[in-house]
Tab-separated table of C-alpha atoms and ligand atoms in Angstrom:
chain	number	residue	atom	x	y	z
O	813	MET	CA	216.111	97.456	183.552
O	814	ASP	CA	212.349	97.537	183.868
O	815	ASN	CA	209.729	95.716	181.862
O	816	VAL	CA	209.537	98.451	179.249
O	817	THR	CA	213.253	98.759	178.479
O	818	GLU	CA	213.529	94.995	178.535
O	819	LYS	CA	210.873	94.680	175.826
O	820	LEU	CA	212.553	97.475	173.858
O	821	LEU	CA	215.660	95.334	173.488
O	822	GLN	CA	214.034	91.935	173.413
O	823	CYS	CA	211.331	92.653	170.830
O	824	PHE	CA	212.748	95.550	168.851
O	825	GLY	CA	216.511	95.246	169.325
O	826	HIS	CA	217.002	98.825	170.532
O	827	ARG	CA	219.221	99.517	173.543
O	828	ARG	CA	217.714	102.901	174.247
O	829	PHE	CA	214.836	105.132	173.291
O	830	LYS	CA	215.316	107.395	170.340
O	831	SER	CA	214.361	110.413	172.391
O	832	GLU	CA	213.088	111.319	175.807
O	833	LEU	CA	209.769	112.142	174.181
O	834	GLN	CA	209.519	108.683	172.643
O	835	GLU	CA	210.118	107.129	176.048
O	836	ARG	CA	207.536	109.328	177.748
O	837	ALA	CA	204.951	108.524	175.066
O	838	VAL	CA	205.656	104.792	175.356
O	839	ARG	CA	205.266	104.852	179.127
O	840	ALA	CA	202.051	106.876	178.975
O	841	ILE	CA	200.556	104.543	176.405
O	842	ALA	CA	201.676	101.514	178.414
O	843	ARG	CA	199.851	102.875	181.478
O	844	GLY	CA	196.711	102.784	179.369
O	845	VAL	CA	194.838	105.309	181.474
O	846	HIS	CA	194.337	108.038	178.878
O	847	ASP	CA	193.936	108.381	175.163
O	848	VAL	CA	197.276	109.571	173.831
O	849	PHE	CA	198.128	111.922	170.997
O	850	VAL	CA	201.672	111.809	169.600
O	851	SER	CA	203.076	114.413	167.241
O	852	MET	CA	206.690	113.909	166.232
O	853	PRO	CA	208.489	114.505	162.930
O	854	THR	CA	208.803	111.754	160.349
O	855	GLY	CA	211.530	109.309	161.244
O	856	SER	CA	211.446	109.921	164.977
O	857	GLY	CA	210.033	106.494	165.764
O	858	LYS	CA	206.320	106.991	166.319
O	859	SER	CA	205.437	103.357	165.511
O	860	LEU	CA	207.383	102.113	168.492
O	861	CYS	CA	205.278	104.347	170.756
O	862	PHE	CA	202.317	101.984	170.344
O	863	GLN	CA	204.089	98.798	169.265
O	864	LEU	CA	206.096	98.432	172.452
O	865	PRO	CA	203.146	98.926	174.831
O	866	ALA	CA	201.085	96.471	172.756
O	867	MET	CA	203.801	93.855	173.271
O	868	LEU	CA	203.372	94.192	177.018
O	869	GLN	CA	199.868	92.747	176.784
O	870	GLU	CA	199.860	89.012	176.174
O	871	ASN	CA	197.178	87.527	173.930
O	872	LYS	CA	195.757	90.850	172.903
O	873	VAL	CA	195.761	92.501	169.547
O	874	ALA	CA	196.282	96.155	168.674
O	875	VAL	CA	194.013	97.354	165.897
O	876	VAL	CA	195.883	99.883	163.770
O	877	PHE	CA	194.249	102.140	161.194
O	878	SER	CA	196.554	103.291	158.448
O	879	PRO	CA	195.620	105.148	155.254
O	880	LEU	CA	197.466	103.173	152.574
O	881	LEU	CA	198.047	99.515	151.750
O	882	ALA	CA	201.671	100.363	150.929
O	883	LEU	CA	202.261	101.804	154.406
O	884	ILE	CA	200.516	98.800	155.924
O	885	LYS	CA	202.712	96.409	153.995
O	886	ASP	CA	205.886	98.185	155.211
O	887	GLN	CA	204.801	97.953	158.817
O	888	VAL	CA	203.612	94.363	158.624
O	889	ASP	CA	206.860	93.320	156.917
O	890	HIS	CA	208.918	95.175	159.504
O	891	LEU	CA	207.128	93.474	162.394
O	892	THR	CA	207.266	90.087	160.700
O	893	LYS	CA	211.046	90.432	160.407
O	894	LEU	CA	211.125	91.041	164.149
O	895	LYS	CA	209.131	87.812	164.547
O	896	ILE	CA	206.089	89.682	165.783
O	897	ALA	CA	202.773	88.426	164.443
O	898	ALA	CA	201.270	91.224	162.381
O	899	GLU	CA	198.427	90.855	159.911
O	900	SER	CA	196.178	92.918	157.758
O	901	ILE	CA	192.700	92.466	156.400
O	902	ASN	CA	192.301	94.101	153.037
O	903	SER	CA	190.617	93.836	149.673
O	904	LYS	CA	193.779	92.555	147.988
O	905	MET	CA	194.216	89.345	149.968
O	906	THR	CA	192.989	85.875	149.026
O	907	GLN	CA	189.916	84.375	150.638
O	908	LYS	CA	192.106	81.716	152.207
O	909	ASP	CA	194.438	84.238	153.803
O	910	ARG	CA	191.532	86.238	155.106
O	911	GLU	CA	190.007	83.122	156.700
O	912	ARG	CA	193.329	82.299	158.325
O	913	VAL	CA	193.590	85.768	159.879
O	914	LEU	CA	189.963	85.845	160.985
O	915	ASN	CA	190.143	82.361	162.478
O	916	ASP	CA	193.120	83.285	164.582
O	917	LEU	CA	191.457	86.470	165.798
O	918	ARG	CA	188.300	84.587	166.704
O	919	SER	CA	190.181	81.936	168.666
O	920	MET	CA	190.440	81.973	172.486
O	921	LYS	CA	194.037	83.176	172.505
O	922	PRO	CA	194.932	84.877	169.242
O	923	ASN	CA	198.560	84.927	168.124
O	924	THR	CA	198.115	88.099	166.125
O	925	ARG	CA	199.524	91.102	167.988
O	926	PHE	CA	198.845	93.750	165.357
O	927	LEU	CA	195.972	93.990	162.937
O	928	TYR	CA	196.396	96.678	160.283
O	929	VAL	CA	193.345	98.007	158.446
O	930	THR	CA	192.539	100.837	156.098
O	931	PRO	CA	189.662	103.148	157.070
O	932	GLU	CA	187.689	101.844	154.075
O	933	GLN	CA	188.037	98.293	155.379
O	934	ALA	CA	186.935	99.521	158.799
O	935	ALA	CA	183.572	100.472	157.327
O	936	THR	CA	182.790	96.914	156.120
O	937	GLY	CA	180.435	94.453	157.821
O	938	THR	CA	183.221	91.886	158.265
O	939	PHE	CA	185.369	94.297	160.173
O	940	LYS	CA	182.559	95.641	162.328
O	941	ALA	CA	181.529	92.121	163.374
O	942	LEU	CA	185.151	91.227	164.088
O	943	MET	CA	185.644	94.343	166.183
O	944	GLU	CA	182.492	93.579	168.236
O	945	HIS	CA	183.824	90.101	168.869
O	946	LEU	CA	187.315	91.227	169.838
O	947	VAL	CA	186.029	93.866	172.231
O	948	LYS	CA	183.460	91.557	173.783
O	949	TYR	CA	186.149	89.026	174.650
O	950	LYS	CA	188.596	91.710	175.786
O	951	LYS	CA	191.125	90.881	173.121
O	952	VAL	CA	191.977	94.435	172.030
O	953	SER	CA	194.999	96.116	173.635
O	954	TYR	CA	194.776	99.437	171.790
O	955	VAL	CA	193.094	101.104	168.905
O	956	VAL	CA	195.689	103.095	166.996
O	957	VAL	CA	195.147	105.743	164.342
O	958	ASP	CA	198.353	106.306	162.398
O	959	GLU	CA	198.720	109.340	160.121
O	960	ALA	CA	195.887	110.848	162.123
O	961	HIS	CA	196.030	114.181	160.240
O	962	CYS	CA	193.937	112.397	157.585
O	963	VAL	CA	190.846	113.220	159.691
O	964	SER	CA	191.406	116.926	159.193
O	965	GLU	CA	190.424	119.058	156.254
O	966	TRP	CA	193.314	121.276	157.285
O	967	GLY	CA	195.677	118.399	156.622
O	968	HIS	CA	197.095	117.709	153.193
O	969	ASP	CA	195.717	114.149	152.877
O	970	PHE	CA	192.122	114.451	154.050
O	971	ARG	CA	190.314	111.096	153.945
O	972	PRO	CA	186.535	111.182	154.566
O	973	ASP	CA	186.588	107.538	155.741
O	974	TYR	CA	188.872	108.503	158.605
O	975	LEU	CA	186.024	110.569	160.051
O	976	LYS	CA	183.945	107.456	160.665
O	977	LEU	CA	186.567	106.118	163.057
O	978	GLY	CA	185.240	108.545	165.641
O	979	ASN	CA	182.079	106.431	165.872
O	980	LEU	CA	184.159	103.446	166.938
O	981	ARG	CA	185.709	105.525	169.687
O	982	GLU	CA	182.229	106.290	171.014
O	983	LYS	CA	181.066	102.725	170.746
O	984	PHE	CA	183.963	101.033	172.518
O	985	LYS	CA	184.716	103.299	175.427
O	986	SER	CA	186.841	100.869	177.453
O	987	ILE	CA	189.822	100.603	175.083
O	988	PRO	CA	192.568	103.231	175.099
O	989	TRP	CA	193.173	104.993	171.788
O	990	VAL	CA	196.413	106.303	170.348
O	991	ALA	CA	196.580	108.841	167.517
O	992	LEU	CA	199.861	109.683	165.791
O	993	THR	CA	200.944	112.179	163.152
O	994	ALA	CA	203.921	114.145	161.895
O	995	THR	CA	201.967	117.230	160.902
O	996	ALA	CA	200.199	118.848	163.769
O	997	SER	CA	199.272	122.482	163.404
O	998	ALA	CA	196.936	123.760	166.115
O	999	GLU	CA	194.018	123.392	163.673
O	1000	VAL	CA	194.887	119.835	162.704
O	1001	THR	CA	195.408	118.847	166.339
O	1002	LYS	CA	192.015	120.252	167.251
O	1003	ASP	CA	190.391	118.287	164.426
O	1004	ILE	CA	192.141	115.063	165.426
O	1005	LEU	CA	190.977	115.282	169.034
O	1006	ALA	CA	187.436	116.276	168.058
O	1007	ASN	CA	186.828	114.102	164.979
O	1008	LEU	CA	188.285	110.942	166.467
O	1009	LYS	CA	186.266	111.781	169.597
O	1010	LEU	CA	189.259	111.027	171.806
O	1011	LEU	CA	188.309	110.888	175.461
O	1012	ASN	CA	189.284	113.825	177.613
O	1013	PRO	CA	191.819	114.394	179.018
O	1014	VAL	CA	194.050	113.323	176.155
O	1015	ALA	CA	197.721	113.004	177.058
O	1016	GLN	CA	199.724	114.807	174.382
O	1017	TYR	CA	203.345	114.194	173.422
O	1018	LYS	CA	204.597	116.736	170.927
O	1019	THR	CA	208.018	117.669	169.664
O	1020	PRO	CA	208.319	121.431	170.191
O	1021	SER	CA	208.636	123.326	166.921
O	1022	PHE	CA	211.288	125.774	168.147
O	1023	ARG	CA	214.761	125.076	166.776
O	1024	ARG	CA	217.242	127.353	168.397
O	1025	ASN	CA	219.985	126.826	165.827
O	1026	LEU	CA	217.883	128.264	163.001
O	1027	TYR	CA	217.992	132.018	162.423
O	1028	TYR	CA	215.042	133.394	160.448
O	1029	ASP	CA	214.775	136.674	158.572
O	1030	VAL	CA	212.923	138.379	155.736
O	1031	VAL	CA	214.441	140.618	153.069
O	1032	TYR	CA	212.256	142.815	150.890
O	1033	GLN	CA	213.242	142.539	147.272
O	1034	ASN	CA	212.122	146.074	146.455
O	1035	CYS	CA	214.379	147.522	149.152
O	1036	ILE	CA	217.668	146.316	147.736
O	1037	GLN	CA	219.486	147.415	144.621
O	1038	ASP	CA	220.799	144.098	143.462
O	1039	GLU	CA	218.704	141.183	144.748
O	1040	VAL	CA	220.808	138.483	143.175
O	1041	GLY	CA	223.995	140.108	144.446
O	1042	ASP	CA	222.517	140.131	147.927
O	1043	LEU	CA	221.581	136.469	147.596
O	1044	VAL	CA	225.081	135.500	146.429
O	1045	GLU	CA	226.657	137.380	149.318
O	1046	PHE	CA	224.294	135.756	151.826
O	1047	LEU	CA	224.988	132.281	150.499
O	1048	LYS	CA	228.747	132.729	150.260
O	1049	LYS	CA	228.882	133.991	153.831
O	1050	ASN	CA	227.072	130.891	155.059
O	1051	LEU	CA	228.840	128.356	152.901
O	1052	LYS	CA	232.321	128.935	154.311
O	1053	ASP	CA	233.830	125.673	155.402
O	1054	GLU	CA	236.594	124.897	157.787
O	1055	VAL	CA	239.452	122.999	156.200
O	1056	ASN	CA	239.506	119.200	156.176
O	1057	VAL	CA	235.777	118.664	155.907
O	1058	LYS	CA	234.702	115.465	154.166
O	1059	PRO	CA	232.970	116.288	150.864
O	1060	LYS	CA	229.623	114.921	151.980
O	1061	ASP	CA	229.717	117.034	155.159
O	1062	ARG	CA	230.483	120.244	153.288
O	1063	SER	CA	228.176	123.201	153.786
O	1064	ALA	CA	225.264	123.317	151.383
O	1065	ALA	CA	222.323	125.533	150.518
O	1066	ILE	CA	218.888	125.309	148.916
O	1067	VAL	CA	217.130	128.156	147.137
O	1068	TYR	CA	213.427	127.391	146.747
O	1069	CYS	CA	211.712	129.038	143.787
O	1070	ARG	CA	208.097	129.049	142.657
O	1071	THR	CA	208.598	128.168	139.004
O	1072	ARG	CA	210.825	125.999	136.852
O	1073	GLU	CA	212.050	129.041	134.933
O	1074	GLN	CA	213.069	130.729	138.173
O	1075	THR	CA	215.129	127.730	139.240
O	1076	GLU	CA	216.980	127.835	135.910
O	1077	ASP	CA	217.503	131.612	136.089
O	1078	ILE	CA	218.786	131.544	139.643
O	1079	ALA	CA	221.115	128.621	138.893
O	1080	SER	CA	222.709	130.365	135.950
O	1081	MET	CA	222.975	133.754	137.685
O	1082	LEU	CA	224.551	132.280	140.817
O	1083	THR	CA	226.970	130.182	138.800
O	1084	LYS	CA	227.943	133.241	136.748
O	1085	ARG	CA	228.717	135.077	139.962
O	1086	GLY	CA	231.004	132.363	141.183
O	1087	LEU	CA	228.693	130.186	143.227
O	1088	ASN	CA	228.067	126.792	141.667
O	1089	CYS	CA	224.384	126.050	141.580
O	1090	LEU	CA	222.256	123.429	139.822
O	1091	ALA	CA	218.568	123.708	139.008
O	1092	TYR	CA	216.109	121.025	140.107
O	1093	HIS	CA	212.492	120.788	139.029
O	1094	GLY	CA	209.801	118.442	137.777
O	1095	GLY	CA	210.591	119.202	134.145
O	1096	LEU	CA	213.925	117.376	134.344
O	1097	LYS	CA	214.249	113.723	133.443
O	1098	SER	CA	214.229	111.567	136.524
O	1099	SER	CA	217.851	110.529	135.897
O	1100	GLU	CA	218.801	114.242	135.818
O	1101	ARG	CA	216.956	114.875	139.052
O	1102	VAL	CA	218.765	112.000	140.718
O	1103	SER	CA	222.093	113.283	139.442
O	1104	VAL	CA	221.475	116.830	140.724
O	1105	GLN	CA	220.454	115.537	144.125
O	1106	ASP	CA	223.486	113.225	144.301
O	1107	ARG	CA	226.007	115.883	143.272
O	1108	TRP	CA	224.573	118.219	145.876
O	1109	SER	CA	224.325	115.549	148.590
O	1110	ASN	CA	227.908	114.377	148.162
O	1111	GLY	CA	229.295	117.902	148.305
O	1112	GLU	CA	230.313	118.343	144.692
O	1113	VAL	CA	227.980	121.317	144.136
O	1114	PRO	CA	227.142	123.527	147.127
O	1115	CYS	CA	223.852	124.970	145.998
O	1116	VAL	CA	220.606	123.805	144.422
O	1117	SER	CA	217.846	126.096	143.189
O	1118	ALA	CA	214.692	124.042	143.233
O	1119	THR	CA	210.949	123.887	143.229
O	1120	VAL	CA	209.420	122.531	146.427
O	1121	SER	CA	209.510	118.999	145.035
O	1122	PHE	CA	213.163	118.977	146.118
O	1123	GLY	CA	213.837	117.786	149.625
O	1124	MET	CA	211.706	114.765	150.258
O	1125	GLY	CA	214.063	111.977	151.139
O	1126	VAL	CA	216.963	114.401	151.411
O	1127	ASP	CA	218.712	114.023	154.719
O	1128	LYS	CA	221.824	116.132	154.360
O	1129	ALA	CA	222.733	117.324	157.832
O	1130	SER	CA	225.045	120.195	156.866
O	1131	VAL	CA	222.579	122.490	155.099
O	1132	ARG	CA	223.637	125.954	156.299
O	1133	ALA	CA	221.092	128.057	154.427
O	1134	VAL	CA	217.589	127.650	153.027
O	1135	VAL	CA	216.349	130.562	150.969
O	1136	HIS	CA	212.860	131.123	149.625
O	1137	TRP	CA	213.025	133.267	146.551
O	1138	GLY	CA	209.549	134.677	146.959
O	1139	LEU	CA	206.700	133.765	149.233
O	1140	PRO	CA	206.399	130.183	150.530
O	1141	GLN	CA	203.018	128.519	150.044
O	1142	ASN	CA	201.975	128.529	153.692
O	1143	VAL	CA	203.389	128.306	157.200
O	1144	ALA	CA	203.292	124.502	157.359
O	1145	ALA	CA	205.192	124.220	154.086
O	1146	TYR	CA	207.630	126.940	155.089
O	1147	TYR	CA	208.344	125.344	158.443
O	1148	GLN	CA	209.044	122.045	156.759
O	1149	GLU	CA	211.124	123.377	153.875
O	1150	SER	CA	213.229	125.780	155.944
O	1151	GLY	CA	213.560	123.041	158.565
O	1152	ARG	CA	215.874	121.154	156.210
O	1153	ALA	CA	218.550	123.576	157.413
O	1154	GLY	CA	220.781	122.768	160.341
O	1155	ARG	CA	219.831	119.152	160.940
O	1156	ASP	CA	223.300	118.720	162.477
O	1157	GLY	CA	222.284	121.174	165.199
O	1158	LYS	CA	224.854	123.785	164.150
O	1159	PRO	CA	223.785	127.341	163.286
O	1160	ALA	CA	221.944	127.732	160.001
O	1161	PHE	CA	220.044	130.522	158.283
O	1162	CYS	CA	216.579	130.665	156.747
O	1163	ARG	CA	215.641	133.653	154.660
O	1164	ILE	CA	212.730	134.776	152.526
O	1165	TYR	CA	213.272	137.260	149.717
O	1166	TYR	CA	209.807	138.726	149.745
O	1167	CYS	CA	208.080	140.414	146.860
O	1168	ARG	CA	204.680	142.096	147.095
O	1169	SER	CA	203.700	141.733	143.443
O	1170	GLU	CA	204.135	137.991	143.742
O	1171	ARG	CA	201.934	137.999	146.795
O	1172	ASN	CA	199.232	139.732	144.804
O	1173	ALA	CA	199.488	137.154	142.044
O	1174	VAL	CA	199.092	134.238	144.476
O	1175	ASP	CA	196.287	136.066	146.260
O	1176	PHE	CA	194.415	136.387	142.986
O	1177	LEU	CA	195.000	132.738	142.106
O	1178	LEU	CA	193.732	131.407	145.435
O	1179	LYS	CA	190.668	133.640	145.378
O	1180	SER	CA	189.714	132.475	141.919
O	1181	GLU	CA	190.107	128.870	143.101
O	1182	ILE	CA	187.600	129.574	145.867
O	1183	ALA	CA	185.213	131.075	143.339
O	1184	ARG	CA	185.618	128.123	140.979
O	1185	SER	CA	185.176	125.355	143.559
O	1186	LYS	CA	182.151	123.178	142.928
O	1187	THR	CA	181.356	121.342	146.168
O	1188	PRO	CA	181.101	122.842	149.664
O	1189	GLU	CA	183.980	120.595	150.783
O	1190	GLN	CA	186.167	121.831	147.983
O	1191	LYS	CA	185.255	125.396	148.810
O	1192	GLN	CA	186.141	124.824	152.455
O	1193	ARG	CA	189.493	123.389	151.508
O	1194	CYS	CA	190.249	126.328	149.213
O	1195	LYS	CA	189.261	128.725	151.979
O	1196	ASN	CA	191.563	126.906	154.377
O	1197	ALA	CA	194.373	127.182	151.851
O	1198	TYR	CA	193.705	130.895	151.602
O	1199	LYS	CA	193.788	131.340	155.371
O	1200	SER	CA	197.108	129.506	155.580
O	1201	PHE	CA	198.471	131.741	152.861
O	1202	GLU	CA	197.335	134.829	154.778
O	1203	ILE	CA	199.291	133.742	157.843
O	1204	MET	CA	202.359	133.416	155.644
O	1205	VAL	CA	201.833	136.929	154.293
O	1206	LYS	CA	201.551	138.232	157.839
O	1207	TYR	CA	204.765	136.451	158.701
O	1208	CYS	CA	206.456	138.562	156.043
O	1209	GLU	CA	204.571	141.807	156.571
O	1210	GLU	CA	204.591	142.151	160.345
O	1211	VAL	CA	207.351	142.957	162.780
O	1212	ARG	CA	206.996	139.989	165.034
O	1213	CYS	CA	209.163	137.127	166.233
O	1214	ARG	CA	209.362	134.638	163.351
O	1215	HIS	CA	209.618	131.675	165.709
O	1216	LYS	CA	206.502	132.902	167.505
O	1217	THR	CA	204.487	132.592	164.298
O	1218	PHE	CA	205.499	128.927	164.130
O	1219	ALA	CA	204.753	128.371	167.825
O	1220	ASP	CA	201.286	129.916	167.404
O	1221	PHE	CA	200.657	127.822	164.351
O	1222	PHE	CA	201.518	124.637	166.239
O	1223	GLY	CA	199.628	125.769	169.347
O	1224	GLU	CA	202.705	126.020	171.554
O	1225	GLU	CA	204.056	128.430	174.125
O	1226	VAL	CA	206.104	131.439	173.005
O	1227	PRO	CA	209.708	130.311	172.541
O	1228	GLN	CA	212.654	132.148	174.069
O	1229	CYS	CA	213.957	133.396	170.729
O	1230	ILE	CA	215.827	136.523	171.898
O	1231	THR	CA	218.411	136.542	169.080
O	1232	ARG	CA	217.257	133.824	166.694
O	1233	CYS	CA	215.314	136.015	164.279
O	1234	ASP	CA	215.619	139.477	162.786
O	1235	ALA	CA	212.558	140.876	164.577
O	1236	CYS	CA	213.904	139.953	168.019
O	1237	THR	CA	217.485	140.911	167.249
O	1238	ASP	CA	216.820	144.364	165.791
O	1239	GLU	CA	213.170	145.273	165.834
O	1240	ARG	CA	213.738	148.853	164.706
O	1241	ALA	CA	215.704	147.886	161.625
O	1242	VAL	CA	213.016	145.403	160.616
O	1243	ARG	CA	210.323	148.049	161.077
O	1244	ARG	CA	212.289	150.524	158.942
O	1245	ALA	CA	212.700	147.957	156.159
O	1246	LEU	CA	209.033	147.042	156.291
O	1247	ASP	CA	207.948	150.708	156.134
O	1248	GLN	CA	210.200	151.296	153.167
O	1249	HIS	CA	208.897	148.182	151.478
O	1250	THR	CA	205.272	149.224	151.999
O	1251	ARG	CA	205.871	152.766	150.705
O	1252	ARG	CA	207.598	151.493	147.595
O	1253	ALA	CA	205.020	148.767	146.986
O	1254	MET	CA	202.279	151.410	146.953
O	1255	ASN	CA	204.003	153.599	144.394
Y	1251	ADP	P1	207.832	107.711	162.155
Y	1251	ADP	O1	206.559	106.916	162.112
Y	1251	ADP	O2	207.892	108.666	163.300
Y	1251	ADP	O3	208.132	108.405	160.859
Y	1251	ADP	P2	209.093	105.132	162.378
Y	1251	ADP	O4	208.247	104.593	163.454
Y	1251	ADP	O5	208.834	104.650	160.999
Y	1251	ADP	O6	209.051	106.722	162.386
Y	1251	ADP	O7	210.605	104.881	162.791
Y	1251	ADP	C1	211.679	105.407	162.064
Y	1251	ADP	C2	212.916	104.547	162.283
Y	1251	ADP	O8	213.402	104.680	163.615
Y	1251	ADP	C3	212.651	103.071	162.082
Y	1251	ADP	O9	213.687	102.544	161.278
Y	1251	ADP	C4	212.707	102.496	163.489
Y	1251	ADP	O10	213.128	101.165	163.493
Y	1251	ADP	C5	213.699	103.406	164.145
Y	1251	ADP	N1	213.571	103.466	165.623
Y	1251	ADP	C6	212.436	103.635	166.330
Y	1251	ADP	N2	212.701	103.643	167.655
Y	1251	ADP	C7	214.034	103.477	167.800
Y	1251	ADP	C8	214.932	103.412	168.921
Y	1251	ADP	N3	214.485	103.519	170.173
Y	1251	ADP	N4	216.236	103.233	168.666
Y	1251	ADP	C9	216.683	103.135	167.396
Y	1251	ADP	N5	215.916	103.190	166.309
Y	1251	ADP	C10	214.594	103.364	166.492
Y	1252	MG	MG1	204.909	106.487	160.907
Y	1253	ZN	ZN1	212.327	135.987	167.382
């Protein structure tokens, strides 16, 4: 047992690392030679990547930027439970509390090991003076930027105040920085490295996007006689269970739809054809939504037809099929939504039922949003949204490895797909279907 694994147990109560990647990130951050960028999915234990290394440095404090007071409270509470001194400076605290925190940080040997701040707080005079002091007396172990995608206009939670953090990086060159996020497209990653002004070379630890157990394909709605029949057949084929499976581990499916009406239509059509399906959308009462999610999660109903609001906080491992009835919003959303399939590592299937007329409708909508946008920033964001949508259209309208589109999007090497998508399995058949689709769409 070395120092690192010892601290893992002693401070955090974990016998082993959650993944090899987590361990590698921890060790790189602990070395403290490079700035480190960590991109791992939600729930994979990113906090530990900086918290453990910070615990290896006695009498130093890690300054952690986090976008929301609620997130900060969770982390501070979690650390406090572990008997690790974590504090925050924010606008909500009493003067007395603030003095207590500041006094400790200004003392010779501070007890505080983690100081959590919002980017807005970081811009205040109090914080700037404190930071100068801490750096001058070599009391900072790391500067950490959590939810680092907030510095990118490509991200979904852009926060202008996050941009200013880059100035701190320039000012205090001697301290290693750590940036972490769960959403790292190539564009977002580029923005994080550039806007936070991370010092080259940045050591990067990323979970690869390729999931070998997921098979991806696209079906063109105008090329089949009976779309709903095709959908039912596809779902039934994938929902076959072996005997003696516990209800909650039974096979399940999600059909994502664009509108509330569609979710209702699909639910009633599937149920009529012998496949029990419940609709889920924002128009339901919250008690109804909870009930639908529960009945699906515990294996009572195999299928849910839902708007994209369904899925957050869902961690059913035995999802065998995720269907998009129509075009997903963009590649990031599609990767995330389809990625709810096959969490147990067993084979699962992700399919889009594509429809050109719907594409045209969305195309029109996004273009008019660009035209209507008032500020340059808003315009840029709308343009970004349009570009992301275009990649999704290409995904559906090109004969090309589906996994490769994801890998490109995340800035990774080409995965060895071979048989894990329709384009790699039978390129000619996909080309034929696409040609037929295009001919019919033009008529
Ligand atoms: P993320 O920020 O990546 O979404 P968190 O840092 O919030 O994830 O961690 C998710 C959960 O994983 C937490 O409950 C945390 O305690 C737990 N966890 C982290 N590392 C380990 C580990 N090595 N062994 C077991 N559980 C861990
Ligand atoms: Mg986190
Ligand atoms: Zn492929």
